[in-house]
Amino acid sequence: MSNFDKAGYGADNIGIGEKCALLIVDFQNGFTDAESQIGGSSHVNAAVDKTAELVTFARSVDMPIASCRTSWSGPDEMSYWKVAPLFDGGFFHGHKFTEIDPRLSDPDNHFEFIKSAPSIFFLTPLLTWLTKHNIDTTIITGCTTSGCIRASVIDSFSYGYRTIVAEDCCGDQDADAHADNIRDVGRRYADIMTCQEIIAALS
């Protein structure tokens, strides 16, 4: 028996409920474009491509899709971030780094909105939208796994949603941080599935 089993981890999966929504967190140019100081990660970009596959499937089964991006009006709107490049203007309203990556941008079919904190839930219209669509299960994708994805997973769990993390649809600048956080939220808050496992389960 592992130490994690002794500590009470290793419960059965939560499972998928009656109605799912696909949530896409911060797949914006500031994290995917190599011109950005914190962009261009191959791990993040691979996750964007995998998420595009999941989006195609979600549309085919009429699954609601919500997508957020991080942007601020200026430093006064920002919390005490320890990520210096966030303050250089690239994440202020109107900059190209605040726009959703063109591989996933689809305002006609996705509910797209701006957030100002790590979690896709914090002070955003997401909860109202999920309620209107009678959602009980969130499928979370995006970046970065150790930051905004983890925060979003914890909030999804805390609000009582069945929470699925699409592991290969999440990316980070640090692959070890990605793996550590996927493992950790999978022990506590969410089911961890691949894109193909999600498609197979919902087909």
GROMACS .gro file of N, CA, C and O in nm, residues 14-139:
model
  504
   14ILE      N    1  -1.523   1.022  -1.000
   14ILE     CA    2  -1.649   1.092  -0.978
   14ILE      C    3  -1.749   1.058  -1.088
   14ILE      O    4  -1.867   1.038  -1.064
   15GLY      N    5  -1.700   1.055  -1.210
   15GLY     CA    6  -1.785   1.022  -1.324
   15GLY      C    7  -1.847   1.145  -1.389
   15GLY      O    8  -1.849   1.255  -1.334
   16ILE      N    9  -1.900   1.124  -1.509
   16ILE     CA   10  -1.963   1.229  -1.588
   16ILE      C   11  -2.113   1.230  -1.557
   16ILE      O   12  -2.176   1.126  -1.547
   17GLY      N   13  -2.168   1.349  -1.541
   17GLY     CA   14  -2.308   1.364  -1.506
   17GLY      C   15  -2.400   1.368  -1.628
   17GLY      O   16  -2.372   1.306  -1.731
   18GLU      N   17  -2.507   1.446  -1.614
   18GLU     CA   18  -2.611   1.451  -1.717
   18GLU      C   19  -2.578   1.544  -1.833
   18GLU      O   20  -2.616   1.520  -1.947
   19LYS      N   21  -2.510   1.656  -1.802
   19LYS     CA   22  -2.482   1.753  -1.909
   19LYS      C   23  -2.348   1.821  -1.884
   19LYS      O   24  -2.324   1.876  -1.776
   20CYS      N   25  -2.263   1.819  -1.985
   20CYS     CA   26  -2.127   1.872  -1.975
   20CYS      C   27  -2.115   2.007  -2.046
   20CYS      O   28  -2.186   2.035  -2.143
   21ALA      N   29  -2.021   2.086  -2.000
   21ALA     CA   30  -1.975   2.205  -2.071
   21ALA      C   31  -1.824   2.197  -2.085
   21ALA      O   32  -1.755   2.151  -1.993
   22LEU      N   33  -1.774   2.240  -2.198
   22LEU     CA   34  -1.630   2.247  -2.222
   22LEU      C   35  -1.582   2.387  -2.186
   22LEU      O   36  -1.631   2.487  -2.241
   23LEU      N   37  -1.487   2.396  -2.093
   23LEU     CA   38  -1.430   2.524  -2.051
   23LEU      C   39  -1.287   2.534  -2.101
   23LEU      O   40  -1.205   2.445  -2.078
   24ILE      N   41  -1.257   2.645  -2.167
   24ILE     CA   42  -1.123   2.669  -2.223
   24ILE      C   43  -1.063   2.790  -2.153
   24ILE      O   44  -1.116   2.901  -2.164
   25VAL      N   45  -0.956   2.768  -2.081
   25VAL     CA   46  -0.897   2.872  -1.994
   25VAL      C   47  -0.769   2.929  -2.055
   25VAL      O   48  -0.669   2.858  -2.070
   26ASP      N   49  -0.774   3.055  -2.093
   26ASP     CA   50  -0.654   3.134  -2.125
   26ASP      C   51  -0.570   3.081  -2.242
   26ASP      O   52  -0.448   3.105  -2.245
   27PHE      N   53  -0.630   3.014  -2.337
   27PHE     CA   54  -0.554   2.981  -2.457
   27PHE      C   55  -0.554   3.105  -2.547
   27PHE      O   56  -0.621   3.112  -2.649
   28GLN      N   57  -0.473   3.203  -2.505
   28GLN     CA   58  -0.462   3.331  -2.573
   28GLN      C   59  -0.320   3.350  -2.622
   28GLN      O   60  -0.227   3.279  -2.581
   29ASN      N   61  -0.303   3.449  -2.712
   29ASN     CA   62  -0.173   3.468  -2.776
   29ASN      C   63  -0.060   3.493  -2.676
   29ASN      O   64   0.055   3.457  -2.702
   30GLY      N   65  -0.092   3.551  -2.563
   30GLY     CA   66   0.012   3.578  -2.463
   30GLY      C   67   0.077   3.452  -2.409
   30GLY      O   68   0.190   3.457  -2.360
   31PHE      N   69   0.007   3.338  -2.421
   31PHE     CA   70   0.063   3.211  -2.375
   31PHE      C   71   0.103   3.119  -2.490
   31PHE      O   72   0.170   3.018  -2.465
   32THR      N   73   0.063   3.152  -2.612
   32THR     CA   74   0.093   3.063  -2.724
   32THR      C   75   0.192   3.123  -2.825
   32THR      O   76   0.261   3.050  -2.895
   33ASP      N   77   0.199   3.254  -2.832
   33ASP     CA   78   0.284   3.323  -2.928
   33ASP      C   79   0.425   3.338  -2.871
   33ASP      O   80   0.444   3.390  -2.761
   34ALA      N   81   0.524   3.295  -2.948
   34ALA     CA   82   0.663   3.301  -2.902
   34ALA      C   83   0.713   3.444  -2.884
   34ALA      O   84   0.816   3.467  -2.819
   35GLU      N   85   0.642   3.543  -2.939
   35GLU     CA   86   0.682   3.682  -2.918
   35GLU      C   87   0.657   3.727  -2.774
   35GLU      O   88   0.717   3.823  -2.728
   36SER      N   89   0.568   3.659  -2.705
   36SER     CA   90   0.541   3.692  -2.565
   36SER      C   91   0.650   3.632  -2.476
   36SER      O   92   0.698   3.520  -2.501
   37GLN      N   93   0.688   3.704  -2.371
   37GLN     CA   94   0.791   3.654  -2.280
   37GLN      C   95   0.751   3.523  -2.214
   37GLN      O   96   0.836   3.443  -2.176
   38ILE      N   97   0.621   3.501  -2.195
   38ILE     CA   98   0.574   3.378  -2.132
   38ILE      C   99   0.495   3.292  -2.231
   38ILE      O  100   0.418   3.205  -2.192
   39GLY      N  101   0.519   3.315  -2.361
   39GLY     CA  102   0.449   3.241  -2.465
   39GLY      C  103   0.539   3.147  -2.541
   39GLY      O  104   0.660   3.141  -2.520
   40GLY      N  105   0.480   3.071  -2.632
   40GLY     CA  106   0.556   2.986  -2.721
   40GLY      C  107   0.593   2.851  -2.666
   40GLY      O  108   0.668   2.776  -2.730
   41SER      N  109   0.542   2.815  -2.549
   41SER     CA  110   0.571   2.683  -2.492
   41SER      C  111   0.519   2.573  -2.584
   41SER      O  112   0.402   2.575  -2.624
   42SER      N  113   0.605   2.478  -2.618
   42SER     CA  114   0.561   2.366  -2.703
   42SER      C  115   0.455   2.283  -2.633
   42SER      O  116   0.365   2.228  -2.698
   43HIS      N  117   0.465   2.274  -2.501
   43HIS     CA  118   0.367   2.198  -2.424
   43HIS      C  119   0.230   2.265  -2.431
   43HIS      O  120   0.127   2.198  -2.450
   44VAL      N  121   0.227   2.398  -2.418
   44VAL     CA  122   0.101   2.472  -2.428
   44VAL      C  123   0.044   2.461  -2.568
   44VAL      O  124  -0.076   2.437  -2.587
   45ASN      N  125   0.128   2.476  -2.668
   45ASN     CA  126   0.078   2.473  -2.806
   45ASN      C  127   0.027   2.335  -2.846
   45ASN      O  128  -0.071   2.324  -2.921
   46ALA      N  129   0.089   2.230  -2.796
   46ALA     CA  130   0.036   2.096  -2.822
   46ALA      C  131  -0.101   2.080  -2.759
   46ALA      O  132  -0.191   2.016  -2.816
   47ALA      N  133  -0.119   2.139  -2.641
   47ALA     CA  134  -0.249   2.133  -2.575
   47ALA      C  135  -0.356   2.211  -2.651
   47ALA      O  136  -0.473   2.171  -2.653
   48VAL      N  137  -0.318   2.322  -2.714
   48VAL     CA  138  -0.412   2.396  -2.798
   48VAL      C  139  -0.461   2.309  -2.912
   48VAL      O  140  -0.582   2.301  -2.940
   49ASP      N  141  -0.369   2.242  -2.979
   49ASP     CA  142  -0.406   2.156  -3.092
   49ASP      C  143  -0.498   2.043  -3.047
   49ASP      O  144  -0.595   2.008  -3.115
   50LYS      N  145  -0.468   1.984  -2.932
   50LYS     CA  146  -0.552   1.875  -2.881
   50LYS      C  147  -0.690   1.928  -2.841
   50LYS      O  148  -0.792   1.862  -2.863
   51THR      N  149  -0.693   2.050  -2.784
   51THR     CA  150  -0.821   2.110  -2.748
   51THR      C  151  -0.906   2.138  -2.871
   51THR      O  152  -1.029   2.124  -2.868
   52ALA      N  153  -0.841   2.175  -2.982
   52ALA     CA  154  -0.916   2.197  -3.106
   52ALA      C  155  -0.988   2.069  -3.148
   52ALA      O  156  -1.101   2.075  -3.200
   53GLU      N  157  -0.927   1.954  -3.126
   53GLU     CA  158  -0.994   1.826  -3.155
   53GLU      C  159  -1.117   1.808  -3.065
   53GLU      O  160  -1.223   1.764  -3.111
   54LEU      N  161  -1.101   1.844  -2.938
   54LEU     CA  162  -1.212   1.828  -2.844
   54LEU      C  163  -1.325   1.926  -2.877
   54LEU      O  164  -1.443   1.893  -2.862
   55VAL      N  165  -1.289   2.045  -2.923
   55VAL     CA  166  -1.390   2.144  -2.964
   55VAL      C  167  -1.472   2.091  -3.081
   55VAL      O  168  -1.595   2.103  -3.083
   56THR      N  169  -1.405   2.031  -3.178
   56THR     CA  170  -1.476   1.974  -3.293
   56THR      C  171  -1.576   1.870  -3.248
   56THR      O  172  -1.692   1.867  -3.294
   57PHE      N  173  -1.534   1.785  -3.155
   57PHE     CA  174  -1.627   1.684  -3.103
   57PHE      C  175  -1.741   1.750  -3.025
   57PHE      O  176  -1.858   1.714  -3.042
   58ALA      N  177  -1.708   1.848  -2.940
   58ALA     CA  178  -1.811   1.913  -2.859
   58ALA      C  179  -1.919   1.974  -2.947
   58ALA      O  180  -2.039   1.964  -2.917
   59ARG      N  181  -1.878   2.037  -3.055
   59ARG     CA  182  -1.977   2.095  -3.147
   59ARG      C  183  -2.066   1.987  -3.206
   59ARG      O  184  -2.187   2.007  -3.225
   60SER      N  185  -2.007   1.872  -3.235
   60SER     CA  186  -2.084   1.764  -3.300
   60SER      C  187  -2.192   1.708  -3.209
   60SER      O  188  -2.289   1.648  -3.258
   61VAL      N  189  -2.176   1.724  -3.079
   61VAL     CA  190  -2.277   1.673  -2.984
   61VAL      C  191  -2.348   1.787  -2.912
   61VAL      O  192  -2.414   1.766  -2.810
   62ASP      N  193  -2.336   1.909  -2.966
   62ASP     CA  194  -2.403   2.028  -2.911
   62ASP      C  195  -2.366   2.054  -2.765
   62ASP      O  196  -2.451   2.096  -2.685
   63MET      N  197  -2.241   2.030  -2.730
   63MET     CA  198  -2.194   2.062  -2.596
   63MET      C  199  -2.163   2.211  -2.586
   63MET      O  200  -2.090   2.264  -2.670
   64PRO      N  201  -2.217   2.282  -2.487
   64PRO     CA  202  -2.184   2.424  -2.471
   64PRO      C  203  -2.034   2.444  -2.445
   64PRO      O  204  -1.972   2.364  -2.374
   65ILE      N  205  -1.979   2.552  -2.502
   65ILE     CA  206  -1.837   2.582  -2.490
   65ILE      C  207  -1.819   2.724  -2.438
   65ILE      O  208  -1.877   2.819  -2.493
   66ALA      N  209  -1.741   2.740  -2.333
   66ALA     CA  210  -1.705   2.872  -2.281
   66ALA      C  211  -1.555   2.889  -2.283
   66ALA      O  212  -1.481   2.795  -2.252
   67SER      N  213  -1.510   3.007  -2.321
   67SER     CA  214  -1.367   3.033  -2.335
   67SER      C  215  -1.334   3.168  -2.275
   67SER      O  216  -1.402   3.268  -2.304
   68CYS      N  217  -1.231   3.173  -2.190
   68CYS     CA  218  -1.193   3.300  -2.129
   68CYS      C  219  -1.050   3.337  -2.166
   68CYS      O  220  -0.970   3.254  -2.209
   69ARG      N  221  -1.021   3.465  -2.147
   69ARG     CA  222  -0.886   3.517  -2.165
   69ARG      C  223  -0.859   3.616  -2.052
   69ARG      O  224  -0.953   3.676  -1.998
   70THR      N  225  -0.734   3.631  -2.017
   70THR     CA  226  -0.697   3.722  -1.909
   70THR      C  227  -0.654   3.856  -1.968
   70THR      O  228  -0.572   3.862  -2.059
   71SER      N  229  -0.713   3.964  -1.914
   71SER     CA  230  -0.681   4.097  -1.962
   71SER      C  231  -0.719   4.199  -1.856
   71SER      O  232  -0.816   4.179  -1.783
   72TRP      N  233  -0.642   4.307  -1.849
   72TRP     CA  234  -0.669   4.412  -1.752
   72TRP      C  235  -0.667   4.550  -1.819
   72TRP      O  236  -0.605   4.568  -1.924
   73SER      N  237  -0.730   4.646  -1.753
   73SER     CA  238  -0.727   4.784  -1.803
   73SER      C  239  -0.593   4.851  -1.771
   73SER      O  240  -0.556   4.949  -1.833
   74GLY      N  241  -0.522   4.797  -1.673
   74GLY     CA  242  -0.393   4.852  -1.633
   74GLY      C  243  -0.353   4.798  -1.497
   74GLY      O  244  -0.425   4.717  -1.438
   75PRO      N  245  -0.240   4.842  -1.444
   75PRO     CA  246  -0.190   4.789  -1.317
   75PRO      C  247  -0.287   4.803  -1.200
   75PRO      O  248  -0.289   4.719  -1.110
   76ASP      N  249  -0.369   4.909  -1.199
   76ASP     CA  250  -0.460   4.929  -1.086
   76ASP      C  251  -0.562   4.818  -1.074
   76ASP      O  252  -0.614   4.794  -0.965
   77GLU      N  253  -0.592   4.751  -1.184
   77GLU     CA  254  -0.692   4.643  -1.182
   77GLU      C  255  -0.630   4.509  -1.141
   77GLU      O  256  -0.702   4.413  -1.113
   78MET      N  257  -0.499   4.503  -1.134
   78MET     CA  258  -0.430   4.377  -1.114
   78MET      C  259  -0.403   4.348  -0.966
   78MET      O  260  -0.383   4.440  -0.886
   79SER      N  261  -0.403   4.220  -0.932
   79SER     CA  262  -0.361   4.177  -0.799
   79SER      C  263  -0.209   4.180  -0.790
   79SER      O  264  -0.141   4.221  -0.884
   80TYR      N  265  -0.157   4.132  -0.678
   80TYR     CA  266  -0.011   4.136  -0.655
   80TYR      C  267   0.057   4.015  -0.720
   80TYR      O  268   0.112   3.929  -0.651
   81TRP      N  269   0.051   4.012  -0.853
   81TRP     CA  270   0.112   3.901  -0.926
   81TRP      C  271   0.264   3.900  -0.909
   81TRP      O  272   0.327   4.006  -0.901
   82LYS      N  273   0.322   3.780  -0.910
   82LYS     CA  274   0.467   3.765  -0.904
   82LYS      C  275   0.524   3.731  -1.041
   82LYS      O  276   0.638   3.688  -1.053
   83VAL      N  277   0.443   3.750  -1.145
   83VAL     CA  278   0.484   3.721  -1.284
   83VAL      C  279   0.509   3.855  -1.352
   83VAL      O  280   0.417   3.922  -1.400
   84ALA      N  281   0.635   3.895  -1.358
   84ALA     CA  282   0.670   4.030  -1.404
   84ALA      C  283   0.619   4.063  -1.544
   84ALA      O  284   0.572   4.176  -1.566
   85PRO      N  285   0.625   3.971  -1.643
   85PRO     CA  286   0.581   4.007  -1.778
   85PRO      C  287   0.433   4.047  -1.788
   85PRO      O  288   0.393   4.111  -1.885
   86LEU      N  289   0.354   4.013  -1.688
   86LEU     CA  290   0.212   4.051  -1.692
   86LEU      C  291   0.194   4.202  -1.682
   86LEU      O  292   0.090   4.256  -1.720
   87PHE      N  293   0.296   4.273  -1.632
   87PHE     CA  294   0.286   4.416  -1.611
   87PHE      C  295   0.344   4.498  -1.726
   87PHE      O  296   0.343   4.622  -1.719
   88ASP      N  297   0.394   4.435  -1.832
   88ASP     CA  298   0.462   4.511  -1.936
   88ASP      C  299   0.369   4.563  -2.045
   88ASP      O  300   0.415   4.623  -2.143
   89GLY      N  301   0.239   4.543  -2.029
   89GLY     CA  302   0.143   4.595  -2.126
   89GLY      C  303   0.083   4.490  -2.218
   89GLY      O  304  -0.021   4.513  -2.279
   90GLY      N  305   0.147   4.375  -2.229
   90GLY     CA  306   0.099   4.272  -2.320
   90GLY      C  307  -0.033   4.209  -2.279
   90GLY      O  308  -0.101   4.149  -2.362
   91PHE      N  309  -0.068   4.223  -2.151
   91PHE     CA  310  -0.194   4.166  -2.103
   91PHE      C  311  -0.296   4.275  -2.068
   91PHE      O  312  -0.390   4.251  -1.996
   92PHE      N  313  -0.276   4.395  -2.125
   92PHE     CA  314  -0.372   4.503  -2.107
   92PHE      C  315  -0.467   4.505  -2.226
   92PHE      O  316  -0.431   4.468  -2.339
   93HIS      N  317  -0.591   4.549  -2.202
   93HIS     CA  318  -0.695   4.548  -2.304
   93HIS      C  319  -0.645   4.605  -2.436
   93HIS      O  320  -0.582   4.711  -2.440
   94GLY      N  321  -0.674   4.535  -2.544
   94GLY     CA  322  -0.640   4.583  -2.677
   94GLY      C  323  -0.512   4.526  -2.734
   94GLY      O  324  -0.492   4.530  -2.857
   95HIS      N  325  -0.425   4.470  -2.650
   95HIS     CA  326  -0.300   4.412  -2.701
   95HIS      C  327  -0.330   4.277  -2.765
   95HIS      O  328  -0.419   4.204  -2.722
   96LYS      N  329  -0.252   4.243  -2.868
   96LYS     CA  330  -0.277   4.117  -2.938
   96LYS      C  331  -0.259   3.995  -2.848
   96LYS      O  332  -0.318   3.889  -2.873
   97PHE      N  333  -0.177   4.009  -2.742
   97PHE     CA  334  -0.156   3.894  -2.653
   97PHE      C  335  -0.281   3.861  -2.571
   97PHE      O  336  -0.291   3.753  -2.514
   98THR      N  337  -0.376   3.955  -2.564
   98THR     CA  338  -0.499   3.928  -2.489
   98THR      C  339  -0.604   3.858  -2.575
   98THR      O  340  -0.710   3.820  -2.523
   99GLU      N  341  -0.579   3.842  -2.703
   99GLU     CA  342  -0.677   3.779  -2.791
   99GLU      C  343  -0.663   3.627  -2.787
   99GLU      O  344  -0.552   3.572  -2.776
  100ILE      N  345  -0.776   3.558  -2.797
  100ILE     CA  346  -0.775   3.412  -2.797
  100ILE      C  347  -0.702   3.360  -2.920
  100ILE      O  348  -0.714   3.416  -3.030
  101ASP      N  349  -0.622   3.257  -2.903
  101ASP     CA  350  -0.547   3.196  -3.012
  101ASP      C  351  -0.642   3.166  -3.129
  101ASP      O  352  -0.749   3.110  -3.108
  102PRO      N  353  -0.603   3.203  -3.251
  102PRO     CA  354  -0.695   3.186  -3.366
  102PRO      C  355  -0.736   3.041  -3.391
  102PRO      O  356  -0.838   3.016  -3.455
  103ARG      N  357  -0.659   2.945  -3.340
  103ARG     CA  358  -0.698   2.804  -3.356
  103ARG      C  359  -0.825   2.771  -3.277
  103ARG      O  360  -0.893   2.670  -3.306
  104LEU      N  361  -0.858   2.856  -3.179
  104LEU     CA  362  -0.972   2.828  -3.092
  104LEU      C  363  -1.073   2.942  -3.085
  104LEU      O  364  -1.181   2.923  -3.030
  105SER      N  365  -1.039   3.059  -3.137
  105SER     CA  366  -1.131   3.172  -3.129
  105SER      C  367  -1.254   3.149  -3.217
  105SER      O  368  -1.243   3.120  -3.336
  106ASP      N  369  -1.371   3.159  -3.156
  106ASP     CA  370  -1.496   3.140  -3.229
  106ASP      C  371  -1.610   3.207  -3.153
  106ASP      O  372  -1.696   3.140  -3.095
  107PRO      N  373  -1.612   3.340  -3.150
  107PRO     CA  374  -1.712   3.411  -3.070
  107PRO      C  375  -1.856   3.385  -3.112
  107PRO      O  376  -1.949   3.406  -3.034
  108ASP      N  377  -1.877   3.338  -3.235
  108ASP     CA  378  -2.013   3.308  -3.279
  108ASP      C  379  -2.068   3.180  -3.216
  108ASP      O  380  -2.190   3.162  -3.207
  109ASN      N  381  -1.978   3.090  -3.176
  109ASN     CA  382  -2.021   2.961  -3.123
  109ASN      C  383  -1.976   2.934  -2.980
  109ASN      O  384  -2.025   2.840  -2.918
  110HIS      N  385  -1.882   3.013  -2.930
  110HIS     CA  386  -1.832   2.997  -2.794
  110HIS      C  387  -1.877   3.118  -2.712
  110HIS      O  388  -1.884   3.229  -2.763
  111PHE      N  389  -1.902   3.095  -2.583
  111PHE     CA  390  -1.925   3.205  -2.490
  111PHE      C  391  -1.788   3.254  -2.446
  111PHE      O  392  -1.722   3.191  -2.364
  112GLU      N  393  -1.744   3.367  -2.500
  112GLU     CA  394  -1.610   3.419  -2.474
  112GLU      C  395  -1.619   3.541  -2.382
  112GLU      O  396  -1.703   3.629  -2.402
  113PHE      N  397  -1.532   3.544  -2.280
  113PHE     CA  398  -1.533   3.655  -2.186
  113PHE      C  399  -1.394   3.675  -2.128
  113PHE      O  400  -1.305   3.591  -2.141
  114ILE      N  401  -1.377   3.788  -2.059
  114ILE     CA  402  -1.249   3.825  -1.997
  114ILE      C  403  -1.254   3.792  -1.849
  114ILE      O  404  -1.356   3.810  -1.783
  115LYS      N  405  -1.143   3.743  -1.796
  115LYS     CA  406  -1.128   3.727  -1.651
  115LYS      C  407  -1.007   3.807  -1.605
  115LYS      O  408  -0.919   3.841  -1.686
  116SER      N  409  -1.000   3.835  -1.475
  116SER     CA  410  -0.890   3.916  -1.422
  116SER      C  411  -0.813   3.847  -1.311
  116SER      O  412  -0.718   3.904  -1.257
  117ALA      N  413  -0.855   3.725  -1.276
  117ALA     CA  414  -0.789   3.648  -1.170
  117ALA      C  415  -0.762   3.507  -1.224
  117ALA      O  416  -0.804   3.474  -1.335
  118PRO      N  417  -0.691   3.423  -1.149
  118PRO     CA  418  -0.656   3.291  -1.203
  118PRO      C  419  -0.776   3.205  -1.244
  118PRO      O  420  -0.775   3.144  -1.351
  119SER      N  421  -0.878   3.197  -1.163
  119SER     CA  422  -0.988   3.104  -1.190
  119SER      C  423  -1.085   3.159  -1.295
  119SER      O  424  -1.120   3.278  -1.293
  120ILE      N  425  -1.131   3.072  -1.383
  120ILE     CA  426  -1.232   3.109  -1.482
  120ILE      C  427  -1.364   3.144  -1.415
  120ILE      O  428  -1.450   3.210  -1.474
  121PHE      N  429  -1.381   3.105  -1.289
  121PHE     CA  430  -1.505   3.132  -1.215
  121PHE      C  431  -1.505   3.266  -1.142
  121PHE      O  432  -1.611   3.324  -1.120
  122PHE      N  433  -1.387   3.316  -1.104
  122PHE     CA  434  -1.380   3.429  -1.010
  122PHE      C  435  -1.429   3.559  -1.073
  122PHE      O  436  -1.368   3.613  -1.165
  123LEU      N  437  -1.543   3.611  -1.022
  123LEU     CA  438  -1.600   3.738  -1.067
  123LEU      C  439  -1.622   3.743  -1.218
  123LEU      O  440  -1.602   3.847  -1.282
  124THR      N  441  -1.663   3.632  -1.277
  124THR     CA  442  -1.695   3.625  -1.419
  124THR      C  443  -1.842   3.583  -1.434
  124THR      O  444  -1.904   3.538  -1.338
  125PRO      N  445  -1.896   3.590  -1.555
  125PRO     CA  446  -2.036   3.548  -1.577
  125PRO      C  447  -2.052   3.397  -1.593
  125PRO      O  448  -2.161   3.351  -1.631
  126LEU      N  449  -1.949   3.319  -1.564
  126LEU     CA  450  -1.954   3.177  -1.594
  126LEU      C  451  -2.063   3.104  -1.517
  126LEU      O  452  -2.134   3.020  -1.574
  127LEU      N  453  -2.078   3.131  -1.388
  127LEU     CA  454  -2.176   3.057  -1.309
  127LEU      C  455  -2.318   3.074  -1.363
  127LEU      O  456  -2.395   2.978  -1.372
  128THR      N  457  -2.353   3.196  -1.400
  128THR     CA  458  -2.485   3.220  -1.458
  128THR      C  459  -2.503   3.142  -1.587
  128THR      O  460  -2.607   3.079  -1.611
  129TRP      N  461  -2.400   3.142  -1.670
  129TRP     CA  462  -2.405   3.069  -1.797
  129TRP      C  463  -2.420   2.919  -1.775
  129TRP      O  464  -2.501   2.853  -1.842
  130LEU      N  465  -2.345   2.863  -1.680
  130LEU     CA  466  -2.356   2.721  -1.650
  130LEU      C  467  -2.495   2.685  -1.600
  130LEU      O  468  -2.552   2.582  -1.637
  131THR      N  469  -2.551   2.772  -1.517
  131THR     CA  470  -2.687   2.748  -1.465
  131THR      C  471  -2.789   2.751  -1.578
  131THR      O  472  -2.878   2.664  -1.586
  132LYS      N  473  -2.778   2.848  -1.667
  132LYS     CA  474  -2.872   2.859  -1.779
  132LYS      C  475  -2.870   2.736  -1.868
  132LYS      O  476  -2.971   2.698  -1.928
  133HIS      N  477  -2.753   2.673  -1.877
  133HIS     CA  478  -2.739   2.555  -1.963
  133HIS      C  479  -2.758   2.424  -1.885
  133HIS      O  480  -2.737   2.316  -1.941
  134ASN      N  481  -2.797   2.434  -1.758
  134ASN     CA  482  -2.823   2.314  -1.676
  134ASN      C  483  -2.703   2.220  -1.669
  134ASN      O  484  -2.716   2.098  -1.674
  135ILE      N  485  -2.584   2.278  -1.655
  135ILE     CA  486  -2.460   2.201  -1.654
  135ILE      C  487  -2.435   2.142  -1.516
  135ILE      O  488  -2.451   2.209  -1.414
  136ASP      N  489  -2.396   2.015  -1.512
  136ASP     CA  490  -2.353   1.955  -1.385
  136ASP      C  491  -2.210   1.902  -1.393
  136ASP      O  492  -2.154   1.860  -1.291
  137THR      N  493  -2.148   1.905  -1.511
  137THR     CA  494  -2.013   1.852  -1.531
  137THR      C  495  -1.932   1.951  -1.613
  137THR      O  496  -1.975   1.991  -1.722
  138THR      N  497  -1.814   1.989  -1.563
  138THR     CA  498  -1.725   2.076  -1.640
  138THR      C  499  -1.607   1.994  -1.691
  138THR      O  500  -1.551   1.911  -1.618
  139ILE      N  501  -1.571   2.018  -1.814
  139ILE     CA  502  -1.451   1.960  -1.874
  139ILE      C  503  -1.353   2.075  -1.894
  139ILE      O  504  -1.379   2.167  -1.973
   0.00000   0.00000   0.00000
